[in-house]
PDB file of C-alpha atoms in Angstrom:
ATOM      1  CA  UNK A  16      -4.267-144.634 174.937  1.00  0.00           C
ATOM      2  CA  UNK A  17      -7.111-147.542 174.593  1.00  0.00           C
ATOM      3  CA  UNK A  18      -6.896-148.393 170.787  1.00  0.00           C
ATOM      4  CA  UNK A  19      -9.566-148.594 169.104  1.00  0.00           C
ATOM      5  CA  UNK A  20      -9.817-152.456 168.348  1.00  0.00           C
ATOM      6  CA  UNK A  21      -9.971-152.625 171.643  1.00  0.00           C
ATOM      7  CA  UNK A  22     -13.118-150.317 172.305  1.00  0.00           C
ATOM      8  CA  UNK A  23     -16.728-152.139 172.499  1.00  0.00           C
ATOM      9  CA  UNK A  24     -19.084-150.309 169.955  1.00  0.00           C
ATOM     10  CA  UNK A  25     -21.646-148.170 171.435  1.00  0.00           C
ATOM     11  CA  UNK A  26     -25.122-148.538 169.928  1.00  0.00           C
ATOM     12  CA  UNK A  27     -25.896-144.667 171.096  1.00  0.00           C
ATOM     13  CA  UNK A  28     -22.560-143.403 169.180  1.00  0.00           C
ATOM     14  CA  UNK A  29     -23.557-145.651 166.079  1.00  0.00           C
ATOM     15  CA  UNK A  30     -26.798-144.265 166.130  1.00  0.00           C
ATOM     16  CA  UNK A  31     -25.771-140.998 166.561  1.00  0.00           C
ATOM     17  CA  UNK A  32     -23.628-141.220 163.136  1.00  0.00           C
ATOM     18  CA  UNK A  33     -26.322-143.024 161.542  1.00  0.00           C
ATOM     19  CA  UNK A  34     -28.077-139.736 162.263  1.00  0.00           C
ATOM     20  CA  UNK A  35     -25.711-137.344 161.565  1.00  0.00           C
ATOM     21  CA  UNK A  36     -24.895-139.088 158.106  1.00  0.00           C
ATOM     22  CA  UNK A  37     -29.420-139.293 157.729  1.00  0.00           C
ATOM     23  CA  UNK A  38     -29.201-135.945 157.716  1.00  0.00           C
ATOM     24  CA  UNK A  39     -26.470-134.669 155.547  1.00  0.00           C
ATOM     25  CA  UNK A  40     -27.699-137.570 153.216  1.00  0.00           C
ATOM     26  CA  UNK A  41     -30.466-135.931 153.142  1.00  0.00           C
ATOM     27  CA  UNK A  42     -29.205-132.155 152.570  1.00  0.00           C
ATOM     28  CA  UNK A  43     -26.669-132.790 150.041  1.00  0.00           C
ATOM     29  CA  UNK A  44     -26.687-136.449 148.721  1.00  0.00           C
ATOM     30  CA  UNK A  45     -23.990-139.396 149.264  1.00  0.00           C
ATOM     31  CA  UNK A  46     -21.746-137.854 146.136  1.00  0.00           C
ATOM     32  CA  UNK A  47     -21.486-134.383 148.215  1.00  0.00           C
ATOM     33  CA  UNK A  48     -21.240-135.821 151.399  1.00  0.00           C
ATOM     34  CA  UNK A  49     -18.005-136.410 153.348  1.00  0.00           C
ATOM     35  CA  UNK A  50     -17.243-139.297 155.816  1.00  0.00           C
ATOM     36  CA  UNK A  51     -15.114-136.072 157.870  1.00  0.00           C
ATOM     37  CA  UNK A  52     -18.739-133.906 157.711  1.00  0.00           C
ATOM     38  CA  UNK A  53     -20.494-136.880 158.678  1.00  0.00           C
ATOM     39  CA  UNK A  54     -17.889-137.264 161.817  1.00  0.00           C
ATOM     40  CA  UNK A  55     -18.434-133.633 162.545  1.00  0.00           C
ATOM     41  CA  UNK A  56     -22.209-133.220 162.596  1.00  0.00           C
ATOM     42  CA  UNK A  57     -21.677-136.256 165.287  1.00  0.00           C
ATOM     43  CA  UNK A  58     -19.175-134.664 167.183  1.00  0.00           C
ATOM     44  CA  UNK A  59     -16.584-137.595 167.169  1.00  0.00           C
ATOM     45  CA  UNK A  60     -13.467-137.971 165.587  1.00  0.00           C
ATOM     46  CA  UNK A  61     -12.982-139.302 161.893  1.00  0.00           C
ATOM     47  CA  UNK A  62     -11.256-142.497 162.654  1.00  0.00           C
ATOM     48  CA  UNK A  63     -14.130-143.408 165.297  1.00  0.00           C
ATOM     49  CA  UNK A  64     -16.578-142.868 162.587  1.00  0.00           C
ATOM     50  CA  UNK A  65     -14.332-145.207 160.479  1.00  0.00           C
ATOM     51  CA  UNK A  66     -14.678-148.133 162.934  1.00  0.00           C
ATOM     52  CA  UNK A  67     -17.723-148.743 163.045  1.00  0.00           C
ATOM     53  CA  UNK A  68     -18.624-148.139 159.744  1.00  0.00           C
ATOM     54  CA  UNK A  69     -15.266-148.723 157.320  1.00  0.00           C
ATOM     55  CA  UNK A  70     -16.989-146.928 154.576  1.00  0.00           C
ATOM     56  CA  UNK A  71     -18.801-144.263 153.161  1.00  0.00           C
ATOM     57  CA  UNK A  72     -20.739-146.832 150.779  1.00  0.00           C
ATOM     58  CA  UNK A  73     -21.601-148.831 153.550  1.00  0.00           C
ATOM     59  CA  UNK A  74     -22.749-146.263 156.161  1.00  0.00           C
ATOM     60  CA  UNK A  75     -25.533-145.082 153.505  1.00  0.00           C
ATOM     61  CA  UNK A  76     -26.296-148.740 152.396  1.00  0.00           C
ATOM     62  CA  UNK A  77     -27.216-149.269 156.094  1.00  0.00           C
ATOM     63  CA  UNK A  78     -29.317-145.859 156.100  1.00  0.00           C
ATOM     64  CA  UNK A  79     -31.114-146.659 152.741  1.00  0.00           C
ATOM     65  CA  UNK A  80     -32.010-150.424 154.303  1.00  0.00           C
ATOM     66  CA  UNK A  81     -33.801-148.590 157.653  1.00  0.00           C
ATOM     67  CA  UNK A  82     -35.845-146.232 155.137  1.00  0.00           C
ATOM     68  CA  UNK A  83     -36.771-148.990 152.974  1.00  0.00           C
ATOM     69  CA  UNK A  84     -37.843-151.113 156.035  1.00  0.00           C
ATOM     70  CA  UNK A  85     -39.833-148.358 157.295  1.00  0.00           C
ATOM     71  CA  UNK A  86     -41.145-147.688 153.819  1.00  0.00           C
ATOM     72  CA  UNK A  87     -41.839-151.553 153.841  1.00  0.00           C
ATOM     73  CA  UNK A  88     -43.693-151.692 156.856  1.00  0.00           C
ATOM     74  CA  UNK A  89     -45.815-148.579 155.895  1.00  0.00           C
ATOM     75  CA  UNK A  90     -46.920-150.377 152.725  1.00  0.00           C
ATOM     76  CA  UNK A  91     -48.090-153.390 155.075  1.00  0.00           C
ATOM     77  CA  UNK A  92     -49.748-151.660 157.494  1.00  0.00           C
ATOM     78  CA  UNK A  93     -51.757-149.610 155.390  1.00  0.00           C
ATOM     79  CA  UNK A  94     -52.520-152.493 152.747  1.00  0.00           C
ATOM     80  CA  UNK A  95     -53.255-154.549 156.081  1.00  0.00           C
ATOM     81  CA  UNK A  96     -55.904-151.884 157.529  1.00  0.00           C
ATOM     82  CA  UNK A  97     -59.589-153.277 157.033  1.00  0.00           C
ATOM     83  CA  UNK A  98     -60.790-149.882 158.344  1.00  0.00           C
ATOM     84  CA  UNK A  99     -59.626-148.292 154.773  1.00  0.00           C
ATOM     85  CA  UNK A 100     -62.068-149.139 151.994  1.00  0.00           C
ATOM     86  CA  UNK A 101     -59.575-149.470 148.434  1.00  0.00           C
ATOM     87  CA  UNK A 102     -59.514-145.502 147.306  1.00  0.00           C
ATOM     88  CA  UNK A 103     -58.296-144.650 150.798  1.00  0.00           C
ATOM     89  CA  UNK A 104     -55.294-146.782 151.049  1.00  0.00           C
ATOM     90  CA  UNK A 105     -54.410-145.421 147.395  1.00  0.00           C
ATOM     91  CA  UNK A 106     -54.993-141.620 148.815  1.00  0.00           C
ATOM     92  CA  UNK A 107     -53.693-141.968 152.030  1.00  0.00           C
ATOM     93  CA  UNK A 108     -50.485-144.206 150.578  1.00  0.00           C
ATOM     94  CA  UNK A 109     -49.849-141.279 147.679  1.00  0.00           C
ATOM     95  CA  UNK A 110     -49.960-138.631 150.180  1.00  0.00           C
ATOM     96  CA  UNK A 111     -47.326-140.606 152.634  1.00  0.00           C
ATOM     97  CA  UNK A 112     -44.743-141.562 149.755  1.00  0.00           C
ATOM     98  CA  UNK A 113     -44.382-138.824 148.245  1.00  0.00           C
ATOM     99  CA  UNK A 114     -43.871-136.897 151.148  1.00  0.00           C
ATOM    100  CA  UNK A 115     -41.158-139.293 152.238  1.00  0.00           C
ATOM    101  CA  UNK A 116     -39.434-139.085 149.076  1.00  0.00           C
ATOM    102  CA  UNK A 117     -39.499-135.415 148.729  1.00  0.00           C
ATOM    103  CA  UNK A 118     -37.434-135.489 151.795  1.00  0.00           C
ATOM    104  CA  UNK A 119     -35.134-138.758 151.341  1.00  0.00           C
ATOM    105  CA  UNK A 120     -34.698-138.051 147.533  1.00  0.00           C
ATOM    106  CA  UNK A 121     -32.533-141.013 146.836  1.00  0.00           C
ATOM    107  CA  UNK A 122     -34.712-143.838 148.566  1.00  0.00           C
ATOM    108  CA  UNK A 123     -36.479-145.058 145.256  1.00  0.00           C
ATOM    109  CA  UNK A 124     -34.058-145.053 143.421  1.00  0.00           C
ATOM    110  CA  UNK A 125     -32.274-147.430 145.672  1.00  0.00           C
ATOM    111  CA  UNK A 126     -35.498-149.250 145.875  1.00  0.00           C
ATOM    112  CA  UNK A 127     -35.642-150.125 142.331  1.00  0.00           C
ATOM    113  CA  UNK A 128     -31.692-151.079 142.470  1.00  0.00           C
ATOM    114  CA  UNK A 129     -32.378-153.377 145.601  1.00  0.00           C
ATOM    115  CA  UNK A 130     -35.277-155.668 144.187  1.00  0.00           C
ATOM    116  CA  UNK A 131     -33.339-155.618 141.512  1.00  0.00           C
ATOM    117  CA  UNK A 132     -30.517-156.726 142.084  1.00  0.00           C
ATOM    118  CA  UNK A 133     -31.535-159.170 144.657  1.00  0.00           C
ATOM    119  CA  UNK A 134     -34.225-160.758 142.152  1.00  0.00           C
ATOM    120  CA  UNK A 135     -36.746-159.757 144.615  1.00  0.00           C
ATOM    121  CA  UNK A 136     -35.700-161.451 147.926  1.00  0.00           C
ATOM    122  CA  UNK A 137     -35.614-157.998 150.055  1.00  0.00           C
ATOM    123  CA  UNK A 138     -37.524-159.619 153.033  1.00  0.00           C
ATOM    124  CA  UNK A 139     -36.492-161.719 155.945  1.00  0.00           C
ATOM    125  CA  UNK A 140     -39.293-164.893 156.265  1.00  0.00           C
ATOM    126  CA  UNK A 141     -41.282-163.034 158.984  1.00  0.00           C
ATOM    127  CA  UNK A 142     -41.634-159.818 156.714  1.00  0.00           C
ATOM    128  CA  UNK A 143     -42.167-161.733 153.508  1.00  0.00           C
ATOM    129  CA  UNK A 144     -45.404-163.513 155.589  1.00  0.00           C
ATOM    130  CA  UNK A 145     -46.781-160.106 156.759  1.00  0.00           C
ATOM    131  CA  UNK A 146     -46.006-158.291 153.748  1.00  0.00           C
ATOM    132  CA  UNK A 147     -48.302-161.379 152.206  1.00  0.00           C
ATOM    133  CA  UNK A 148     -50.977-161.428 154.573  1.00  0.00           C
ATOM    134  CA  UNK A 149     -51.769-157.142 154.210  1.00  0.00           C
ATOM    135  CA  UNK A 150     -51.184-157.840 150.358  1.00  0.00           C
ATOM    136  CA  UNK A 151     -54.102-160.529 149.988  1.00  0.00           C
ATOM    137  CA  UNK A 152     -56.429-158.018 151.965  1.00  0.00           C
ATOM    138  CA  UNK A 153     -55.609-155.254 149.813  1.00  0.00           C
ATOM    139  CA  UNK A 154     -56.491-157.721 146.683  1.00  0.00           C
ATOM    140  CA  UNK A 155     -59.482-158.897 148.169  1.00  0.00           C
ATOM    141  CA  UNK A 156     -60.935-155.657 148.602  1.00  0.00           C
ATOM    142  CA  UNK A 157     -60.355-154.781 144.825  1.00  0.00           C
ATOM    143  CA  UNK A 158     -61.820-158.334 143.737  1.00  0.00           C
ATOM    144  CA  UNK A 159     -64.719-157.532 146.136  1.00  0.00           C
ATOM    145  CA  UNK A 160     -65.225-154.127 143.907  1.00  0.00           C
ATOM    146  CA  UNK A 161     -65.230-156.415 140.776  1.00  0.00           C
ATOM    147  CA  UNK A 162     -67.001-158.750 141.965  1.00  0.00           C
ATOM    148  CA  UNK A 163     -69.623-156.074 142.832  1.00  0.00           C
ATOM    149  CA  UNK A 164     -69.184-154.382 139.407  1.00  0.00           C
ATOM    150  CA  UNK A 165     -68.136-151.301 141.172  1.00  0.00           C
ATOM    151  CA  UNK A 166     -64.990-151.201 139.395  1.00  0.00           C
ATOM    152  CA  UNK A 167     -63.864-152.394 135.968  1.00  0.00           C
ATOM    153  CA  UNK A 168     -62.591-156.526 136.274  1.00  0.00           C
ATOM    154  CA  UNK A 169     -59.111-155.259 136.309  1.00  0.00           C
ATOM    155  CA  UNK A 170     -55.895-157.255 137.933  1.00  0.00           C
ATOM    156  CA  UNK A 171     -55.192-156.120 141.261  1.00  0.00           C
ATOM    157  CA  UNK A 172     -51.678-156.290 140.007  1.00  0.00           C
ATOM    158  CA  UNK A 173     -52.463-153.494 137.568  1.00  0.00           C
ATOM    159  CA  UNK A 174     -53.519-151.537 140.125  1.00  0.00           C
ATOM    160  CA  UNK A 175     -50.822-152.002 141.720  1.00  0.00           C
ATOM    161  CA  UNK A 176     -47.850-151.445 139.565  1.00  0.00           C
ATOM    162  CA  UNK A 177     -49.894-148.477 138.343  1.00  0.00           C
ATOM    163  CA  UNK A 178     -49.859-146.749 141.967  1.00  0.00           C
ATOM    164  CA  UNK A 179     -46.162-147.498 142.738  1.00  0.00           C
ATOM    165  CA  UNK A 180     -45.023-146.551 139.151  1.00  0.00           C
ATOM    166  CA  UNK A 181     -47.028-143.157 139.800  1.00  0.00           C
ATOM    167  CA  UNK A 182     -45.358-142.626 143.341  1.00  0.00           C
ATOM    168  CA  UNK A 183     -42.064-143.160 142.173  1.00  0.00           C
ATOM    169  CA  UNK A 184     -40.979-142.749 138.768  1.00  0.00           C
ATOM    170  CA  UNK A 185     -41.051-138.883 138.269  1.00  0.00           C
ATOM    171  CA  UNK A 186     -38.764-138.857 141.504  1.00  0.00           C
ATOM    172  CA  UNK A 187     -36.364-141.134 139.428  1.00  0.00           C
ATOM    173  CA  UNK A 188     -36.509-139.434 136.635  1.00  0.00           C
ATOM    174  CA  UNK A 189     -36.400-135.712 138.573  1.00  0.00           C
ATOM    175  CA  UNK A 190     -33.164-134.492 137.303  1.00  0.00           C
ATOM    176  CA  UNK A 191     -34.250-135.271 133.469  1.00  0.00           C
ATOM    177  CA  UNK A 192     -37.745-133.879 133.997  1.00  0.00           C
ATOM    178  CA  UNK A 193     -36.609-130.956 135.289  1.00  0.00           C
ATOM    179  CA  UNK A 194     -34.394-129.870 132.245  1.00  0.00           C
ATOM    180  CA  UNK A 195     -36.978-131.032 129.419  1.00  0.00           C
ATOM    181  CA  UNK A 196     -40.065-128.992 131.080  1.00  0.00           C
ATOM    182  CA  UNK A 197     -37.673-126.477 132.269  1.00  0.00           C
ATOM    183  CA  UNK A 198     -38.568-125.723 135.757  1.00  0.00           C
ATOM    184  CA  UNK A 199     -36.290-125.980 139.219  1.00  0.00           C
ATOM    185  CA  UNK A 200     -36.084-128.025 142.212  1.00  0.00           C
ATOM    186  CA  UNK A 201     -38.659-125.586 144.027  1.00  0.00           C
ATOM    187  CA  UNK A 202     -41.077-126.268 141.185  1.00  0.00           C
ATOM    188  CA  UNK A 203     -40.333-129.649 140.977  1.00  0.00           C
ATOM    189  CA  UNK A 204     -41.690-130.740 144.751  1.00  0.00           C
ATOM    190  CA  UNK A 205     -44.859-128.729 143.772  1.00  0.00           C
ATOM    191  CA  UNK A 206     -45.502-130.330 141.170  1.00  0.00           C
ATOM    192  CA  UNK A 207     -44.834-133.736 143.438  1.00  0.00           C
ATOM    193  CA  UNK A 208     -46.884-132.541 146.285  1.00  0.00           C
ATOM    194  CA  UNK A 209     -49.785-131.295 143.031  1.00  0.00           C
ATOM    195  CA  UNK A 210     -50.353-135.440 142.541  1.00  0.00           C
ATOM    196  CA  UNK A 211     -50.750-136.072 146.139  1.00  0.00           C
ATOM    197  CA  UNK A 212     -54.255-135.417 144.948  1.00  0.00           C
ATOM    198  CA  UNK A 213     -53.862-136.561 141.648  1.00  0.00           C
ATOM    199  CA  UNK A 214     -52.604-139.850 141.859  1.00  0.00           C
ATOM    200  CA  UNK A 215     -55.801-140.751 143.382  1.00  0.00           C
ATOM    201  CA  UNK A 216     -58.145-139.128 140.999  1.00  0.00           C
ATOM    202  CA  UNK A 217     -56.332-140.768 137.852  1.00  0.00           C
ATOM    203  CA  UNK A 218     -56.786-144.375 139.564  1.00  0.00           C
ATOM    204  CA  UNK A 219     -60.296-143.574 139.602  1.00  0.00           C
ATOM    205  CA  UNK A 220     -60.748-142.740 136.832  1.00  0.00           C
ATOM    206  CA  UNK A 221     -58.895-145.687 135.386  1.00  0.00           C
ATOM    207  CA  UNK A 222     -61.224-148.150 137.175  1.00  0.00           C
ATOM    208  CA  UNK A 223     -64.715-147.091 137.336  1.00  0.00           C
ATOM    209  CA  UNK A 224     -67.025-148.197 134.364  1.00  0.00           C
TER     210      UNK A 224
END
Protein backbone atom coordinates (compact mmCIF):
# COMPACT_ATOMS: atom_id res chain seq x y z
CA UNK A 1 0.00 0.00 0.00
CA UNK A 2 1.41 3.41 -0.98
CA UNK A 3 2.19 5.82 1.80
CA UNK A 4 0.05 8.94 1.96
CA UNK A 5 3.15 11.10 1.63
CA UNK A 6 3.69 9.65 -1.85
CA UNK A 7 0.15 10.38 -3.04
CA UNK A 8 -0.23 13.41 -5.28
CA UNK A 9 -2.88 15.72 -3.90
CA UNK A 10 -6.10 15.68 -5.90
CA UNK A 11 -7.89 19.02 -6.12
CA UNK A 12 -11.28 17.31 -6.42
CA UNK A 13 -10.68 15.46 -3.13
CA UNK A 14 -9.51 18.69 -1.54
CA UNK A 15 -12.68 20.48 -2.64
CA UNK A 16 -14.81 17.57 -1.43
CA UNK A 17 -13.25 17.88 2.02
CA UNK A 18 -13.76 21.64 2.06
CA UNK A 19 -17.41 21.30 1.04
CA UNK A 20 -18.00 18.69 3.76
CA UNK A 21 -16.30 20.89 6.35
CA UNK A 22 -18.18 23.98 5.19
CA UNK A 23 -21.48 22.13 5.59
CA UNK A 24 -20.67 20.87 9.09
CA UNK A 25 -19.13 24.13 10.32
CA UNK A 26 -22.28 25.91 9.15
CA UNK A 27 -24.58 23.40 10.84
CA UNK A 28 -22.67 22.84 14.09
CA UNK A 29 -20.02 25.54 14.43
CA UNK A 30 -16.28 25.06 14.76
CA UNK A 31 -16.15 23.76 18.33
CA UNK A 32 -18.82 21.07 17.89
CA UNK A 33 -17.52 19.73 14.57
CA UNK A 34 -15.14 16.76 14.80
CA UNK A 35 -12.53 15.93 12.16
CA UNK A 36 -13.87 12.37 11.97
CA UNK A 37 -17.30 13.76 11.08
CA UNK A 38 -15.77 15.83 8.28
CA UNK A 39 -14.00 12.75 6.91
CA UNK A 40 -17.23 10.72 7.01
CA UNK A 41 -19.19 13.51 5.30
CA UNK A 42 -16.53 13.71 2.57
CA UNK A 43 -16.48 9.92 2.15
CA UNK A 44 -12.80 9.52 2.98
CA UNK A 45 -10.76 8.18 5.88
CA UNK A 46 -9.34 10.36 8.64
CA UNK A 47 -5.73 9.78 7.58
CA UNK A 48 -6.44 11.19 4.13
CA UNK A 49 -8.15 14.25 5.61
CA UNK A 50 -5.10 14.88 7.80
CA UNK A 51 -2.86 14.53 4.74
CA UNK A 52 -4.71 17.30 2.92
CA UNK A 53 -5.34 19.53 5.93
CA UNK A 54 -3.06 19.13 8.93
CA UNK A 55 -5.59 20.39 11.44
CA UNK A 56 -9.24 21.31 11.85
CA UNK A 57 -8.17 24.89 12.56
CA UNK A 58 -6.29 25.15 9.25
CA UNK A 59 -9.29 23.78 7.37
CA UNK A 60 -11.61 26.17 9.17
CA UNK A 61 -9.36 29.15 8.42
CA UNK A 62 -9.22 28.27 4.71
CA UNK A 63 -13.00 28.01 4.50
CA UNK A 64 -13.49 31.28 6.34
CA UNK A 65 -10.95 32.94 4.04
CA UNK A 66 -12.94 31.66 1.04
CA UNK A 67 -16.13 33.07 2.57
CA UNK A 68 -14.41 36.36 3.33
CA UNK A 69 -13.07 36.59 -0.22
CA UNK A 70 -16.61 36.10 -1.51
CA UNK A 71 -17.81 38.74 0.98
CA UNK A 72 -15.25 41.27 -0.26
CA UNK A 73 -15.98 40.49 -3.89
CA UNK A 74 -19.69 41.01 -3.35
CA UNK A 75 -19.13 44.40 -1.72
CA UNK A 76 -16.69 45.42 -4.44
CA UNK A 77 -19.05 44.46 -7.27
CA UNK A 78 -22.00 46.22 -5.64
CA UNK A 79 -20.14 49.42 -4.75
CA UNK A 80 -18.65 49.55 -8.24
CA UNK A 81 -21.98 49.10 -10.04
CA UNK A 82 -22.86 52.47 -11.59
CA UNK A 83 -26.41 51.36 -12.45
CA UNK A 84 -27.45 51.49 -8.78
CA UNK A 85 -27.80 54.61 -6.69
CA UNK A 86 -26.67 54.99 -3.08
CA UNK A 87 -29.95 53.87 -1.52
CA UNK A 88 -30.28 50.89 -3.87
CA UNK A 89 -26.77 49.76 -2.93
CA UNK A 90 -27.54 50.09 0.78
CA UNK A 91 -30.72 48.04 0.39
CA UNK A 92 -29.04 45.31 -1.66
CA UNK A 93 -26.07 45.15 0.70
CA UNK A 94 -28.29 44.79 3.78
CA UNK A 95 -30.40 42.09 2.14
CA UNK A 96 -27.54 40.03 0.77
CA UNK A 97 -25.21 40.05 3.74
CA UNK A 98 -27.80 39.51 6.44
CA UNK A 99 -28.87 36.42 4.50
CA UNK A 100 -25.20 35.37 4.26
CA UNK A 101 -24.57 35.84 7.97
CA UNK A 102 -27.70 33.92 8.92
CA UNK A 103 -26.16 30.93 7.14
CA UNK A 104 -22.46 31.54 7.92
CA UNK A 105 -22.71 32.54 11.56
CA UNK A 106 -18.95 32.49 12.26
CA UNK A 107 -18.11 34.80 9.37
CA UNK A 108 -18.80 38.20 11.05
CA UNK A 109 -16.42 37.46 13.94
CA UNK A 110 -13.85 36.00 11.54
CA UNK A 111 -13.95 39.16 9.42
CA UNK A 112 -13.37 41.43 12.41
CA UNK A 113 -10.60 39.34 13.99
CA UNK A 114 -8.84 38.97 10.63
CA UNK A 115 -8.90 42.72 10.06
CA UNK A 116 -7.46 43.38 13.52
CA UNK A 117 -4.82 40.63 13.40
CA UNK A 118 -3.62 41.72 9.96
CA UNK A 119 -3.59 45.43 10.74
CA UNK A 120 -6.11 45.91 7.94
CA UNK A 121 -3.92 44.28 5.27
CA UNK A 122 -6.31 41.51 4.26
CA UNK A 123 -6.10 41.96 0.48
CA UNK A 124 -3.59 41.24 -2.23
CA UNK A 125 -2.36 44.22 -4.26
CA UNK A 126 -4.74 43.45 -7.15
CA UNK A 127 -7.71 42.91 -4.81
CA UNK A 128 -6.91 46.09 -2.90
CA UNK A 129 -6.81 48.07 -6.15
CA UNK A 130 -10.19 46.72 -7.27
CA UNK A 131 -11.84 47.39 -3.90
CA UNK A 132 -10.41 50.92 -3.87
CA UNK A 133 -11.86 51.64 -7.33
CA UNK A 134 -15.28 50.31 -6.33
CA UNK A 135 -15.29 52.19 -3.04
CA UNK A 136 -14.36 55.41 -4.88
CA UNK A 137 -17.44 55.04 -7.11
CA UNK A 138 -19.70 54.68 -4.06
CA UNK A 139 -18.01 57.57 -2.24
CA UNK A 140 -18.36 59.81 -5.29
CA UNK A 141 -22.06 58.96 -5.49
CA UNK A 142 -22.46 60.06 -1.88
CA UNK A 143 -20.52 63.27 -2.51
CA UNK A 144 -22.71 63.99 -5.52
CA UNK A 145 -25.85 63.71 -3.38
CA UNK A 146 -24.27 66.06 -0.84
CA UNK A 147 -23.36 68.59 -3.54
CA UNK A 148 -26.95 68.46 -4.82
CA UNK A 149 -28.14 68.99 -1.22
CA UNK A 150 -30.21 65.82 -1.40
CA UNK A 151 -28.58 64.49 1.78
CA UNK A 152 -26.86 66.06 4.77
CA UNK A 153 -23.15 66.97 4.42
CA UNK A 154 -21.84 63.82 6.10
CA UNK A 155 -18.50 62.12 5.54
CA UNK A 156 -18.89 58.90 3.48
CA UNK A 157 -16.95 57.01 6.17
CA UNK A 158 -19.87 57.54 8.57
CA UNK A 159 -22.30 55.98 6.10
CA UNK A 160 -20.07 52.99 5.36
CA UNK A 161 -19.18 52.32 9.01
CA UNK A 162 -22.80 52.68 10.15
CA UNK A 163 -23.99 50.37 7.40
CA UNK A 164 -21.41 47.68 8.17
CA UNK A 165 -21.99 47.99 11.91
CA UNK A 166 -25.77 47.71 11.61
CA UNK A 167 -25.36 44.54 9.56
CA UNK A 168 -22.53 42.77 11.40
CA UNK A 169 -22.76 43.75 15.06
CA UNK A 170 -26.00 41.95 16.04
CA UNK A 171 -24.53 38.67 14.78
CA UNK A 172 -21.35 39.19 16.81
CA UNK A 173 -23.30 39.66 20.04
CA UNK A 174 -26.06 37.15 19.26
CA UNK A 175 -25.49 34.99 22.40
CA UNK A 176 -25.73 38.08 24.64
CA UNK A 177 -28.65 39.53 22.70
CA UNK A 178 -30.67 36.32 22.87
CA UNK A 179 -30.06 36.04 26.60
CA UNK A 180 -30.80 39.67 27.49
CA UNK A 181 -33.99 40.06 25.45
CA UNK A 182 -35.01 36.43 26.03
CA UNK A 183 -35.40 35.21 22.47
CA UNK A 184 -34.51 31.86 20.94
CA UNK A 185 -32.54 31.16 17.78
CA UNK A 186 -35.59 31.14 15.53
CA UNK A 187 -36.74 34.50 16.91
CA UNK A 188 -33.24 35.93 16.50
CA UNK A 189 -33.19 34.93 12.82
CA UNK A 190 -36.59 36.57 12.31
CA UNK A 191 -35.28 39.77 13.89
CA UNK A 192 -32.29 39.75 11.54
CA UNK A 193 -34.59 39.27 8.56
CA UNK A 194 -36.58 42.31 9.71
CA UNK A 195 -33.34 44.32 9.70
CA UNK A 196 -33.04 43.80 5.94
CA UNK A 197 -35.91 46.26 5.55
CA UNK A 198 -35.13 48.44 8.57
CA UNK A 199 -31.47 49.24 7.90
CA UNK A 200 -32.10 51.12 4.61
CA UNK A 201 -34.86 53.09 6.37
CA UNK A 202 -32.56 54.02 9.26
CA UNK A 203 -29.71 55.07 6.96
CA UNK A 204 -32.07 57.14 4.82
CA UNK A 205 -33.51 58.87 7.89
CA UNK A 206 -29.98 59.69 9.05
CA UNK A 207 -29.02 61.21 5.70
CA UNK A 208 -32.02 63.15 4.50
CA UNK A 209 -32.35 66.86 5.21
